[in-house]
Short mmCIF file of C-alpha atoms in Angstrom, two decimals:
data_model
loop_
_atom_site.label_atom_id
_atom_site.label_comp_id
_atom_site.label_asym_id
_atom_site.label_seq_id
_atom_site.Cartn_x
_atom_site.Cartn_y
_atom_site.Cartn_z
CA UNK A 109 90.31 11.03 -44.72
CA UNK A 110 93.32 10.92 -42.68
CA UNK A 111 94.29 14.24 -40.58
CA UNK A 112 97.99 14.72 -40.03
CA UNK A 113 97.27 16.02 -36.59
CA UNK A 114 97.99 13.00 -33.83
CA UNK A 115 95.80 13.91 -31.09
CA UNK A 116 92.82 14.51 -33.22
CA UNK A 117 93.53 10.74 -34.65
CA UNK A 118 93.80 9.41 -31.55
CA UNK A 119 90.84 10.73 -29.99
CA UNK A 120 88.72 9.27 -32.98
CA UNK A 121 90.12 6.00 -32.69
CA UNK A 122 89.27 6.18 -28.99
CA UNK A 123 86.05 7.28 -29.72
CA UNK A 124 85.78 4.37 -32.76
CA UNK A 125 86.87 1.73 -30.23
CA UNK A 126 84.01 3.06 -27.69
CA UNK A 127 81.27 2.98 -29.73
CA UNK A 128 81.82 -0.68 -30.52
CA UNK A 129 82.03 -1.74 -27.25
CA UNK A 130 78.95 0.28 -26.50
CA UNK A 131 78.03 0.12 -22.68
CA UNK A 132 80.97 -0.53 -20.39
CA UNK A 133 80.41 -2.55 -16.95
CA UNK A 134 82.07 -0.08 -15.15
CA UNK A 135 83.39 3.66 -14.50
CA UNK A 136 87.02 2.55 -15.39
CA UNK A 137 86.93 0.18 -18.17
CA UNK A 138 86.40 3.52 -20.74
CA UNK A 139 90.08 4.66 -19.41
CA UNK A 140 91.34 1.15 -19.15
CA UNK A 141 90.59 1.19 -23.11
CA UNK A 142 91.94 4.82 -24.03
CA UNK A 143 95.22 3.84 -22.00
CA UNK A 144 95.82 0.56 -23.84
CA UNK A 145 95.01 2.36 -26.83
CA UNK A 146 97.65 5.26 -26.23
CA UNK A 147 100.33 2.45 -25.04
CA UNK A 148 99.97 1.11 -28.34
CA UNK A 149 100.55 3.58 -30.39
CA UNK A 150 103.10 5.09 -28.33
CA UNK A 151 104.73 1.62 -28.75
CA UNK A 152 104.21 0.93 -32.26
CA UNK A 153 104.00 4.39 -33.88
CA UNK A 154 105.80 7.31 -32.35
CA UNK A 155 108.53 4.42 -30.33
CA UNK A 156 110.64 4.31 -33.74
CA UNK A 157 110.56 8.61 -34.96
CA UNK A 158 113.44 10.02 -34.18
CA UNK A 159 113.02 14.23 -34.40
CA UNK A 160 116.35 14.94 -33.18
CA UNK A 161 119.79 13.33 -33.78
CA UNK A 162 121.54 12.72 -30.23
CA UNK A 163 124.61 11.80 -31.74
CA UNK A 164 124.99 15.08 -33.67
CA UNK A 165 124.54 16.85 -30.39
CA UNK A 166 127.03 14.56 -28.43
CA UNK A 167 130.04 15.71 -30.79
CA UNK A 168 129.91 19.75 -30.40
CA UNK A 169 130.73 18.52 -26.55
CA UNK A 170 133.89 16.91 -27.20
CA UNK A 171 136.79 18.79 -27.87
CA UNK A 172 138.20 18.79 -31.01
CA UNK A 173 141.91 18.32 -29.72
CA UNK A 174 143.80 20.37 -27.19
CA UNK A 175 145.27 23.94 -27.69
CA UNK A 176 148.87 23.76 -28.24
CA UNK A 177 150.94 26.14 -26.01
#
């Protein structure tokens, strides 16, 4: 079952990824593998949402045309 809520996926595909490795050699290797995870689906997944229009912003700052005399 897939949750909608991002965080709680990616903490269980953290948690997936470290049970298959099992032990790790050292004290960083566990956050060497939750930041590659996180890159990735920062990269792949939330690079290409857009949630707010720029553009639409941009044109309420330019003026519409000058005020005539």
């Amino acid at each position: 079952m897939r949750t909608n809520n991002g965080i709680e996926r990616i903490n269980r595909e953290i948690r997936r990824r470290a049970r298959v490795v099992g032990t790790f050699p050292d004290d960083n290797s566990p956050l060497r593998l939750a930041t590659a995870r996180l890159k990735y689906t920062v990269k792949r997944e939330w690079g290409k949402r857009r949630y707010l229009d720029m553009s639409k912003l941009e044109e309420t700052d330019e003026p519409k045309g000058k005020a005539k005399g």
